PDB file of C-alpha atoms and ligand atoms in Angstrom:
ATOM      1  CA  VAL A   1      38.056  -1.810 -10.234  1.00  0.00           C
ATOM      2  CA  ASN A   2      39.293  -4.611  -8.051  1.00  0.00           C
ATOM      3  CA  ILE A   3      36.519  -7.115  -7.314  1.00  0.00           C
ATOM      4  CA  LEU A   4      36.765  -9.176  -4.140  1.00  0.00           C
ATOM      5  CA  ARG A   5      34.310 -12.049  -3.834  1.00  0.00           C
ATOM      6  CA  THR A   6      35.390 -13.812  -0.651  1.00  0.00           C
ATOM      7  CA  LYS A   7      36.270 -12.954   2.946  1.00  0.00           C
ATOM      8  CA  THR A   8      39.764 -14.355   2.343  1.00  0.00           C
ATOM      9  CA  ALA A   9      40.244 -12.130  -0.714  1.00  0.00           C
ATOM     10  CA  VAL A  10      39.251  -9.083   1.373  1.00  0.00           C
ATOM     11  CA  LYS A  11      41.698 -10.026   4.121  1.00  0.00           C
ATOM     12  CA  GLU A  12      44.529 -10.489   1.620  1.00  0.00           C
ATOM     13  CA  ALA A  13      43.778  -7.202  -0.132  1.00  0.00           C
ATOM     14  CA  MET A  14      43.534  -5.196   3.104  1.00  0.00           C
ATOM     15  CA  LYS A  15      46.649  -6.622   4.781  1.00  0.00           C
ATOM     16  CA  PRO A  16      49.310  -4.554   2.914  1.00  0.00           C
ATOM     17  CA  LEU A  17      47.158  -1.424   3.132  1.00  0.00           C
ATOM     18  CA  LEU A  18      46.867  -1.778   6.898  1.00  0.00           C
ATOM     19  CA  GLN A  19      50.632  -2.300   7.130  1.00  0.00           C
ATOM     20  CA  GLN A  20      51.103   0.957   5.228  1.00  0.00           C
ATOM     21  CA  GLY A  21      48.840   2.670   7.761  1.00  0.00           C
ATOM     22  CA  LYS A  22      46.126   3.520   5.208  1.00  0.00           C
ATOM     23  CA  THR A  23      42.646   4.274   6.462  1.00  0.00           C
ATOM     24  CA  ILE A  24      39.846   2.187   4.968  1.00  0.00           C
ATOM     25  CA  GLY A  25      36.443   3.696   4.131  1.00  0.00           C
ATOM     26  CA  LEU A  26      33.488   1.359   3.618  1.00  0.00           C
ATOM     27  CA  VAL A  27      30.457   2.292   1.526  1.00  0.00           C
ATOM     28  CA  PRO A  28      27.928  -0.504   2.130  1.00  0.00           C
ATOM     29  CA  THR A  29      25.275  -0.825  -0.592  1.00  0.00           C
ATOM     30  CA  MET A  30      22.749  -3.233  -2.008  1.00  0.00           C
ATOM     31  CA  GLY A  31      23.615  -2.110  -5.551  1.00  0.00           C
ATOM     32  CA  ALA A  32      21.285  -0.427  -8.073  1.00  0.00           C
ATOM     33  CA  LEU A  33      23.474   2.587  -7.500  1.00  0.00           C
ATOM     34  CA  HIS A  34      22.360   6.193  -7.915  1.00  0.00           C
ATOM     35  CA  GLU A  35      23.760   9.614  -7.105  1.00  0.00           C
ATOM     36  CA  GLY A  36      22.991   9.107  -3.426  1.00  0.00           C
ATOM     37  CA  HIS A  37      25.446   6.192  -3.296  1.00  0.00           C
ATOM     38  CA  LEU A  38      27.961   8.133  -5.361  1.00  0.00           C
ATOM     39  CA  SER A  39      27.862  10.974  -2.839  1.00  0.00           C
ATOM     40  CA  LEU A  40      28.853   8.406  -0.165  1.00  0.00           C
ATOM     41  CA  VAL A  41      31.731   7.320  -2.408  1.00  0.00           C
ATOM     42  CA  GLU A  42      32.777  10.928  -2.931  1.00  0.00           C
ATOM     43  CA  LYS A  43      32.750  11.564   0.816  1.00  0.00           C
ATOM     44  CA  SER A  44      34.793   8.433   1.449  1.00  0.00           C
ATOM     45  CA  LYS A  45      37.319   9.382  -1.208  1.00  0.00           C
ATOM     46  CA  SER A  46      37.854  12.762   0.404  1.00  0.00           C
ATOM     47  CA  TYR A  47      38.088  11.389   3.951  1.00  0.00           C
ATOM     48  CA  SER A  48      39.541   7.850   3.806  1.00  0.00           C
ATOM     49  CA  ASP A  49      42.707   6.743   1.990  1.00  0.00           C
ATOM     50  CA  ILE A  50      41.129   3.649   0.457  1.00  0.00           C
ATOM     51  CA  THR A  51      37.467   3.232  -0.505  1.00  0.00           C
ATOM     52  CA  ILE A  52      35.810  -0.167  -0.595  1.00  0.00           C
ATOM     53  CA  ALA A  53      32.176  -0.422  -1.657  1.00  0.00           C
ATOM     54  CA  SER A  54      30.168  -3.549  -0.928  1.00  0.00           C
ATOM     55  CA  ILE A  55      27.326  -4.712  -3.135  1.00  0.00           C
ATOM     56  CA  PHE A  56      25.177  -7.292  -1.424  1.00  0.00           C
ATOM     57  CA  VAL A  57      21.406  -7.594  -1.634  1.00  0.00           C
ATOM     58  CA  ASN A  58      20.984  -8.827   1.900  1.00  0.00           C
ATOM     59  CA  PRO A  59      18.112 -11.360   1.990  1.00  0.00           C
ATOM     60  CA  THR A  60      17.721 -11.249   5.781  1.00  0.00           C
ATOM     61  CA  GLN A  61      16.584  -7.625   5.824  1.00  0.00           C
ATOM     62  CA  PHE A  62      13.681  -8.171   3.411  1.00  0.00           C
ATOM     63  CA  ASN A  63      10.472  -9.025   5.209  1.00  0.00           C
ATOM     64  CA  ASN A  64       8.628  -9.238   1.895  1.00  0.00           C
ATOM     65  CA  PRO A  65       9.846 -11.986  -0.506  1.00  0.00           C
ATOM     66  CA  ALA A  66       8.374 -10.154  -3.545  1.00  0.00           C
ATOM     67  CA  ASP A  67      10.384  -7.052  -2.666  1.00  0.00           C
ATOM     68  CA  LEU A  68      13.585  -9.126  -2.481  1.00  0.00           C
ATOM     69  CA  GLU A  69      12.826 -10.809  -5.788  1.00  0.00           C
ATOM     70  CA  LYS A  70      12.060  -7.521  -7.541  1.00  0.00           C
ATOM     71  CA  TYR A  71      15.015  -5.656  -6.085  1.00  0.00           C
ATOM     72  CA  PRO A  72      16.972  -4.316  -9.102  1.00  0.00           C
ATOM     73  CA  ARG A  73      20.418  -5.900  -9.686  1.00  0.00           C
ATOM     74  CA  PRO A  74      22.125  -4.030 -12.569  1.00  0.00           C
ATOM     75  CA  ILE A  75      25.534  -5.356 -11.571  1.00  0.00           C
ATOM     76  CA  GLU A  76      27.538  -4.479 -14.706  1.00  0.00           C
ATOM     77  CA  LYS A  77      26.277  -0.903 -14.623  1.00  0.00           C
ATOM     78  CA  ASP A  78      27.064  -0.652 -10.884  1.00  0.00           C
ATOM     79  CA  LEU A  79      30.633  -1.874 -11.337  1.00  0.00           C
ATOM     80  CA  LYS A  80      31.163   0.615 -14.161  1.00  0.00           C
ATOM     81  CA  LEU A  81      29.860   3.474 -12.009  1.00  0.00           C
ATOM     82  CA  LEU A  82      32.107   2.513  -9.096  1.00  0.00           C
ATOM     83  CA  GLU A  83      35.106   2.275 -11.400  1.00  0.00           C
ATOM     84  CA  GLU A  84      34.338   5.684 -12.952  1.00  0.00           C
ATOM     85  CA  ASN A  85      33.980   7.191  -9.491  1.00  0.00           C
ATOM     86  CA  GLY A  86      37.361   5.972  -8.323  1.00  0.00           C
ATOM     87  CA  VAL A  87      36.410   3.239  -5.853  1.00  0.00           C
ATOM     88  CA  ASP A  88      39.464   1.091  -5.062  1.00  0.00           C
ATOM     89  CA  PHE A  89      37.743  -2.210  -4.255  1.00  0.00           C
ATOM     90  CA  VAL A  90      34.288  -3.739  -4.572  1.00  0.00           C
ATOM     91  CA  PHE A  91      33.270  -6.501  -2.191  1.00  0.00           C
ATOM     92  CA  LEU A  92      30.787  -8.576  -4.168  1.00  0.00           C
ATOM     93  CA  PRO A  93      30.039 -11.774  -2.244  1.00  0.00           C
ATOM     94  CA  GLU A  94      27.541 -14.531  -2.989  1.00  0.00           C
ATOM     95  CA  VAL A  95      24.803 -15.115  -0.407  1.00  0.00           C
ATOM     96  CA  SER A  96      26.559 -18.364   0.668  1.00  0.00           C
ATOM     97  CA  GLU A  97      29.779 -16.452   1.426  1.00  0.00           C
ATOM     98  CA  ILE A  98      27.965 -14.191   3.894  1.00  0.00           C
ATOM     99  CA  TYR A  99      25.478 -16.785   5.137  1.00  0.00           C
ATOM    100  CA  PRO A 100      27.090 -20.238   5.043  1.00  0.00           C
ATOM    101  CA  ASP A 101      24.452 -21.205   7.627  1.00  0.00           C
ATOM    102  CA  GLU A 102      21.165 -19.806   8.774  1.00  0.00           C
ATOM    103  CA  VAL A 103      21.690 -16.962  11.259  1.00  0.00           C
ATOM    104  CA  LYS A 104      20.017 -17.644  14.596  1.00  0.00           C
ATOM    105  CA  LEU A 105      21.215 -14.462  16.322  1.00  0.00           C
ATOM    106  CA  LYS A 106      18.511 -12.010  17.385  1.00  0.00           C
ATOM    107  CA  ILE A 107      19.548  -8.473  18.225  1.00  0.00           C
ATOM    108  CA  ASP A 108      17.464  -6.445  20.623  1.00  0.00           C
ATOM    109  CA  PHE A 109      17.778  -2.768  19.744  1.00  0.00           C
ATOM    110  CA  GLY A 110      15.522  -1.734  22.619  1.00  0.00           C
ATOM    111  CA  GLU A 111      13.124   1.053  21.744  1.00  0.00           C
ATOM    112  CA  LEU A 112      14.990   1.922  18.496  1.00  0.00           C
ATOM    113  CA  ASP A 113      13.342  -0.676  16.285  1.00  0.00           C
ATOM    114  CA  LYS A 114       9.864  -0.594  17.797  1.00  0.00           C
ATOM    115  CA  VAL A 115       8.787   2.450  15.777  1.00  0.00           C
ATOM    116  CA  LEU A 116       8.637   3.620  12.133  1.00  0.00           C
ATOM    117  CA  GLU A 117      10.265   0.981   9.870  1.00  0.00           C
ATOM    118  CA  GLY A 118      10.517  -1.429  12.789  1.00  0.00           C
ATOM    119  CA  GLU A 119       6.752  -1.341  13.255  1.00  0.00           C
ATOM    120  CA  PHE A 120       6.002  -2.193   9.633  1.00  0.00           C
ATOM    121  CA  ARG A 121       8.963  -4.380   8.607  1.00  0.00           C
ATOM    122  CA  GLU A 122       9.357  -7.139  11.147  1.00  0.00           C
ATOM    123  CA  GLY A 123      12.909  -8.453  11.389  1.00  0.00           C
ATOM    124  CA  HIS A 124      14.260  -5.820   9.009  1.00  0.00           C
ATOM    125  CA  PHE A 125      16.673  -4.207  11.451  1.00  0.00           C
ATOM    126  CA  ASN A 126      17.800  -7.556  12.793  1.00  0.00           C
ATOM    127  CA  GLY A 127      18.876  -8.361   9.224  1.00  0.00           C
ATOM    128  CA  VAL A 128      20.569  -4.975   8.833  1.00  0.00           C
ATOM    129  CA  GLY A 129      22.337  -5.359  12.197  1.00  0.00           C
ATOM    130  CA  VAL A 130      23.650  -8.822  11.333  1.00  0.00           C
ATOM    131  CA  VAL A 131      24.891  -7.938   7.857  1.00  0.00           C
ATOM    132  CA  VAL A 132      26.502  -4.642   8.913  1.00  0.00           C
ATOM    133  CA  SER A 133      28.271  -6.471  11.785  1.00  0.00           C
ATOM    134  CA  LYS A 134      29.521  -9.061   9.300  1.00  0.00           C
ATOM    135  CA  LEU A 135      30.735  -6.344   6.903  1.00  0.00           C
ATOM    136  CA  PHE A 136      32.505  -4.527   9.749  1.00  0.00           C
ATOM    137  CA  ASN A 137      34.177  -7.777  10.851  1.00  0.00           C
ATOM    138  CA  ILE A 138      35.196  -8.848   7.349  1.00  0.00           C
ATOM    139  CA  ILE A 139      36.443  -5.454   6.124  1.00  0.00           C
ATOM    140  CA  ARG A 140      37.459  -3.811   9.409  1.00  0.00           C
ATOM    141  CA  PRO A 141      36.968  -0.289   8.081  1.00  0.00           C
ATOM    142  CA  ASP A 142      38.097   2.856   9.884  1.00  0.00           C
ATOM    143  CA  HIS A 143      35.120   4.785   8.525  1.00  0.00           C
ATOM    144  CA  ALA A 144      31.718   3.747   7.161  1.00  0.00           C
ATOM    145  CA  TYR A 145      29.396   5.999   5.184  1.00  0.00           C
ATOM    146  CA  PHE A 146      25.593   5.945   5.442  1.00  0.00           C
ATOM    147  CA  GLY A 147      22.887   8.156   3.938  1.00  0.00           C
ATOM    148  CA  GLN A 148      20.572  10.303   6.037  1.00  0.00           C
ATOM    149  CA  LYS A 149      17.621   8.960   4.041  1.00  0.00           C
ATOM    150  CA  ASP A 150      17.778   5.859   6.240  1.00  0.00           C
ATOM    151  CA  LEU A 151      17.718   7.867   9.458  1.00  0.00           C
ATOM    152  CA  GLN A 152      16.492   5.016  11.641  1.00  0.00           C
ATOM    153  CA  GLN A 153      19.055   2.628  10.142  1.00  0.00           C
ATOM    154  CA  LEU A 154      21.730   5.133  11.158  1.00  0.00           C
ATOM    155  CA  ALA A 155      20.451   5.188  14.729  1.00  0.00           C
ATOM    156  CA  ILE A 156      20.476   1.369  14.796  1.00  0.00           C
ATOM    157  CA  ILE A 157      24.017   1.163  13.405  1.00  0.00           C
ATOM    158  CA  ARG A 158      25.218   3.830  15.838  1.00  0.00           C
ATOM    159  CA  ARG A 159      23.932   1.667  18.701  1.00  0.00           C
ATOM    160  CA  LEU A 160      25.444  -1.511  17.215  1.00  0.00           C
ATOM    161  CA  ASN A 161      28.800   0.197  16.721  1.00  0.00           C
ATOM    162  CA  HIS A 162      28.762   1.556  20.258  1.00  0.00           C
ATOM    163  CA  ASP A 163      27.421  -1.464  22.129  1.00  0.00           C
ATOM    164  CA  LEU A 164      29.627  -3.987  20.299  1.00  0.00           C
ATOM    165  CA  SER A 165      32.701  -1.701  20.292  1.00  0.00           C
ATOM    166  CA  PHE A 166      33.364  -1.957  16.567  1.00  0.00           C
ATOM    167  CA  GLY A 167      35.195   1.355  16.787  1.00  0.00           C
ATOM    168  CA  VAL A 168      34.173   2.390  13.277  1.00  0.00           C
ATOM    169  CA  GLU A 169      33.733   6.104  12.691  1.00  0.00           C
ATOM    170  CA  LEU A 170      30.244   6.472  11.186  1.00  0.00           C
ATOM    171  CA  VAL A 171      29.807   9.274   8.695  1.00  0.00           C
ATOM    172  CA  GLN A 172      26.277  10.529   7.951  1.00  0.00           C
ATOM    173  CA  VAL A 173      25.831  11.910   4.434  1.00  0.00           C
ATOM    174  CA  ASP A 174      22.951  14.191   3.334  1.00  0.00           C
ATOM    175  CA  THR A 175      20.097  12.834   1.220  1.00  0.00           C
ATOM    176  CA  ILE A 176      20.459  13.510  -2.498  1.00  0.00           C
ATOM    177  CA  ARG A 177      17.226  14.539  -4.229  1.00  0.00           C
ATOM    178  CA  GLU A 178      15.933  14.746  -7.781  1.00  0.00           C
ATOM    179  CA  GLN A 179      15.121  18.270  -8.952  1.00  0.00           C
ATOM    180  CA  ASP A 180      11.500  17.929  -7.897  1.00  0.00           C
ATOM    181  CA  GLY A 181      12.512  16.803  -4.397  1.00  0.00           C
ATOM    182  CA  LEU A 182      12.072  13.032  -4.682  1.00  0.00           C
ATOM    183  CA  ALA A 183      14.795  11.375  -2.585  1.00  0.00           C
ATOM    184  CA  MET A 184      17.076   9.184  -4.683  1.00  0.00           C
ATOM    185  CA  SER A 185      16.390   5.507  -4.090  1.00  0.00           C
ATOM    186  CA  SER A 186      17.055   2.266  -5.925  1.00  0.00           C
ATOM    187  CA  ARG A 187      13.314   1.615  -5.702  1.00  0.00           C
ATOM    188  CA  ASN A 188      12.535   4.702  -7.847  1.00  0.00           C
ATOM    189  CA  MET A 189      13.566   2.601 -10.871  1.00  0.00           C
ATOM    190  CA  ARG A 190      10.411   0.544 -10.369  1.00  0.00           C
ATOM    191  CA  LEU A 191       8.052   3.539 -10.701  1.00  0.00           C
ATOM    192  CA  SER A 192       6.129   4.068 -13.938  1.00  0.00           C
ATOM    193  CA  LYS A 193       6.277   7.553 -15.475  1.00  0.00           C
ATOM    194  CA  GLU A 194       2.939   8.481 -13.931  1.00  0.00           C
ATOM    195  CA  ASP A 195       3.843   7.040 -10.510  1.00  0.00           C
ATOM    196  CA  ARG A 196       7.207   8.792 -10.587  1.00  0.00           C
ATOM    197  CA  LEU A 197       5.304  12.124 -10.638  1.00  0.00           C
ATOM    198  CA  LEU A 198       2.999  11.016  -7.875  1.00  0.00           C
ATOM    199  CA  ALA A 199       6.001   9.926  -5.756  1.00  0.00           C
ATOM    200  CA  THR A 200       6.881  13.577  -5.048  1.00  0.00           C
ATOM    201  CA  ILE A 201       3.937  13.521  -2.630  1.00  0.00           C
ATOM    202  CA  LEU A 202       6.344  12.303   0.073  1.00  0.00           C
ATOM    203  CA  TYR A 203       8.673  15.304  -0.246  1.00  0.00           C
ATOM    204  CA  ARG A 204       5.788  17.745  -0.753  1.00  0.00           C
ATOM    205  CA  CYS A 205       4.117  16.568   2.456  1.00  0.00           C
ATOM    206  CA  LEU A 206       7.380  16.575   4.413  1.00  0.00           C
ATOM    207  CA  SER A 207       8.154  20.162   3.294  1.00  0.00           C
ATOM    208  CA  PHE A 208       4.601  21.270   4.061  1.00  0.00           C
ATOM    209  CA  ALA A 209       4.730  19.716   7.539  1.00  0.00           C
ATOM    210  CA  LYS A 210       8.157  21.197   8.256  1.00  0.00           C
ATOM    211  CA  ASP A 211       6.861  24.706   7.381  1.00  0.00           C
ATOM    212  CA  GLU A 212       3.785  24.185   9.525  1.00  0.00           C
ATOM    213  CA  LEU A 213       5.848  23.057  12.512  1.00  0.00           C
ATOM    214  CA  LEU A 214       8.323  25.901  12.190  1.00  0.00           C
ATOM    215  CA  SER A 215       5.455  28.383  12.115  1.00  0.00           C
ATOM    216  CA  GLY A 216       4.165  26.936  15.384  1.00  0.00           C
ATOM    217  CA  LYS A 217       1.226  24.854  14.113  1.00  0.00           C
ATOM    218  CA  ASP A 218      -0.050  21.881  16.073  1.00  0.00           C
ATOM    219  CA  TRP A 219       1.587  18.614  14.988  1.00  0.00           C
ATOM    220  CA  PHE A 220      -1.567  16.484  15.096  1.00  0.00           C
ATOM    221  CA  GLU A 221      -3.498  18.954  12.923  1.00  0.00           C
ATOM    222  CA  THR A 222      -0.608  18.967  10.433  1.00  0.00           C
ATOM    223  CA  LYS A 223      -0.476  15.180  10.392  1.00  0.00           C
ATOM    224  CA  ASP A 224      -4.224  15.107   9.784  1.00  0.00           C
ATOM    225  CA  LYS A 225      -3.885  17.398   6.762  1.00  0.00           C
ATOM    226  CA  VAL A 226      -1.139  15.181   5.338  1.00  0.00           C
ATOM    227  CA  THR A 227      -3.208  12.034   5.891  1.00  0.00           C
ATOM    228  CA  ARG A 228      -6.110  13.644   3.989  1.00  0.00           C
ATOM    229  CA  ARG A 229      -3.799  14.630   1.105  1.00  0.00           C
ATOM    230  CA  PHE A 230      -2.797  10.992   0.757  1.00  0.00           C
ATOM    231  CA  MET A 231      -6.414   9.864   0.917  1.00  0.00           C
ATOM    232  CA  ASP A 232      -7.123  12.027  -2.153  1.00  0.00           C
ATOM    233  CA  GLU A 233      -4.605   9.974  -4.153  1.00  0.00           C
ATOM    234  CA  PRO A 234      -5.946   6.501  -4.975  1.00  0.00           C
ATOM    235  CA  ASN A 235      -2.500   5.200  -6.011  1.00  0.00           C
ATOM    236  CA  ALA A 236      -0.664   6.398  -2.910  1.00  0.00           C
ATOM    237  CA  ARG A 237      -0.991   4.840   0.534  1.00  0.00           C
ATOM    238  CA  LEU A 238       0.571   6.435   3.590  1.00  0.00           C
ATOM    239  CA  GLU A 239       2.088   3.992   6.059  1.00  0.00           C
ATOM    240  CA  TYR A 240       3.421   6.420   8.652  1.00  0.00           C
ATOM    241  CA  PHE A 241       4.194  10.121   9.036  1.00  0.00           C
ATOM    242  CA  GLU A 242       5.879  10.856  12.350  1.00  0.00           C
ATOM    243  CA  LEU A 243       7.721  13.612  14.143  1.00  0.00           C
ATOM    244  CA  VAL A 244      10.723  12.135  15.987  1.00  0.00           C
ATOM    245  CA  LYS A 245      13.922  13.059  17.792  1.00  0.00           C
ATOM    246  CA  ALA A 246      16.533  12.723  15.033  1.00  0.00           C
ATOM    247  CA  CYS A 247      19.075  10.800  17.150  1.00  0.00           C
ATOM    248  CA  THR A 248      16.837   8.282  18.865  1.00  0.00           C
ATOM    249  CA  VAL A 249      13.798   8.266  16.488  1.00  0.00           C
ATOM    250  CA  GLU A 250      11.570   8.567  19.563  1.00  0.00           C
ATOM    251  CA  LYS A 251       8.110   9.820  18.536  1.00  0.00           C
ATOM    252  CA  VAL A 252       7.176  13.276  19.846  1.00  0.00           C
ATOM    253  CA  SER A 253       4.460  15.842  19.146  1.00  0.00           C
ATOM    254  CA  GLN A 254       6.347  19.056  19.832  1.00  0.00           C
ATOM    255  CA  ILE A 255       9.719  20.515  19.011  1.00  0.00           C
ATOM    256  CA  THR A 256      12.108  22.350  21.331  1.00  0.00           C
ATOM    257  CA  ASP A 257      15.241  24.394  20.604  1.00  0.00           C
ATOM    258  CA  ASP A 258      17.650  22.128  22.458  1.00  0.00           C
ATOM    259  CA  GLU A 259      17.199  19.038  20.288  1.00  0.00           C
ATOM    260  CA  THR A 260      17.247  18.092  16.578  1.00  0.00           C
ATOM    261  CA  TYR A 261      13.994  16.673  15.203  1.00  0.00           C
ATOM    262  CA  ALA A 262      13.016  14.981  11.957  1.00  0.00           C
ATOM    263  CA  ILE A 263       9.797  14.110  10.208  1.00  0.00           C
ATOM    264  CA  CYS A 264       9.934  10.562   8.856  1.00  0.00           C
ATOM    265  CA  THR A 265       7.546   8.977   6.402  1.00  0.00           C
ATOM    266  CA  ALA A 266       6.928   5.777   4.465  1.00  0.00           C
ATOM    267  CA  ALA A 267       4.337   5.371   1.735  1.00  0.00           C
ATOM    268  CA  TYR A 268       3.390   3.042  -1.062  1.00  0.00           C
ATOM    269  CA  ILE A 269       3.182   4.476  -4.547  1.00  0.00           C
ATOM    270  CA  ARG A 270       1.096   1.674  -6.019  1.00  0.00           C
ATOM    271  CA  GLU A 271       3.201  -1.387  -4.997  1.00  0.00           C
ATOM    272  CA  VAL A 272       6.528   0.434  -4.507  1.00  0.00           C
ATOM    273  CA  ARG A 273       7.340   1.344  -0.929  1.00  0.00           C
ATOM    274  CA  LEU A 274       9.334   4.561  -0.449  1.00  0.00           C
ATOM    275  CA  ILE A 275      10.746   6.247   2.653  1.00  0.00           C
ATOM    276  CA  ASP A 276      12.002   9.774   3.247  1.00  0.00           C
ATOM    277  CA  ASN A 277      12.648  12.250   6.054  1.00  0.00           C
ATOM    278  CA  LEU A 278      13.453  15.899   6.660  1.00  0.00           C
ATOM    279  CA  ILE A 279      15.435  17.335   9.528  1.00  0.00           C
ATOM    280  CA  ILE A 280      13.504  20.191  11.103  1.00  0.00           C
ATOM    281  CA  ASN A 281      16.051  22.237  12.994  1.00  0.00           C
ATOM    282  CA  ASP A 282      19.631  21.303  12.198  1.00  0.00           C
TER     283      ASP A 282
HETATM  284  O1  PAF B 301      21.211   0.931   3.354  1.00  0.00           O
HETATM  285  C1  PAF B 301      21.421  -0.121   2.716  1.00  0.00           C
HETATM  286  O2  PAF B 301      21.605  -0.135   1.494  1.00  0.00           O
HETATM  287  C2  PAF B 301      21.470  -1.450   3.467  1.00  0.00           C
HETATM  288  O3  PAF B 301      20.547  -1.473   4.492  1.00  0.00           O
HETATM  289  C3  PAF B 301      22.876  -1.812   3.976  1.00  0.00           C
HETATM  290  C4  PAF B 301      23.379  -0.812   5.001  1.00  0.00           C
HETATM  291  C5  PAF B 301      23.838  -1.891   2.802  1.00  0.00           C
HETATM  292  C6  PAF B 301      22.849  -3.182   4.657  1.00  0.00           C
HETATM  293  O4  PAF B 301      22.439  -4.187   3.790  1.00  0.00           O
END
């Protein structure tokens, strides 16, 4: 696989492809790749002529320094996986290449980042917005692929893409799950065997709540039951469990037929923070 480490190298590599009229698909990642990322690669390979994956553990989107430090970085394994899965280029920059200076820009996403992740991870979406803008400007992709697991991130990037006229076609790809329902995540690697079993509590509660909602049960009663389930588990701590409009992540307490809704959750399994969501009525 062709590794590009600088903005100049990306520009040089993309120039002839653009001249040939090839479409460029970007799969942005922070590495520690799993099947979820590979499904983004697969989608890009079937839809774009050229696939470029980026691996960059973006420091500005971590509000917790310990989380940044502990973030897994199995770079050799990642490069091998990308090669095996037919990625054409990997953009693998150093932090100084992306951030030669401290970024002062603050992006106001309006109501989009005041809820869910935005409520608990201050500055997180500002960091995501800045790095995704940089990646879009450096790579100039036609298409970019993002997982549904980060539903709120998708809403943020949709707004960024629209309001700043990047003109990138954003492709949403379904969440890939382990057999027992746990959503694939790079953070799963940090779970002990025992905690890995406990981590299915997120998917179990989401599925339970989805069934309750679809059978007409009251949302607040359902949320109460879920909260109590978490309280019975000393090593799990629920951060939020919310019913939202899937497009705008606006919190609601009822569903209607004319709109798509999702239940979004975040919880700590001991010290590992996991997120997940389920669409209610696709
Ligand atoms: O979803 C992620 O892995 C990251 O937030 C992204 C989009 C690569 C930006 O750093």
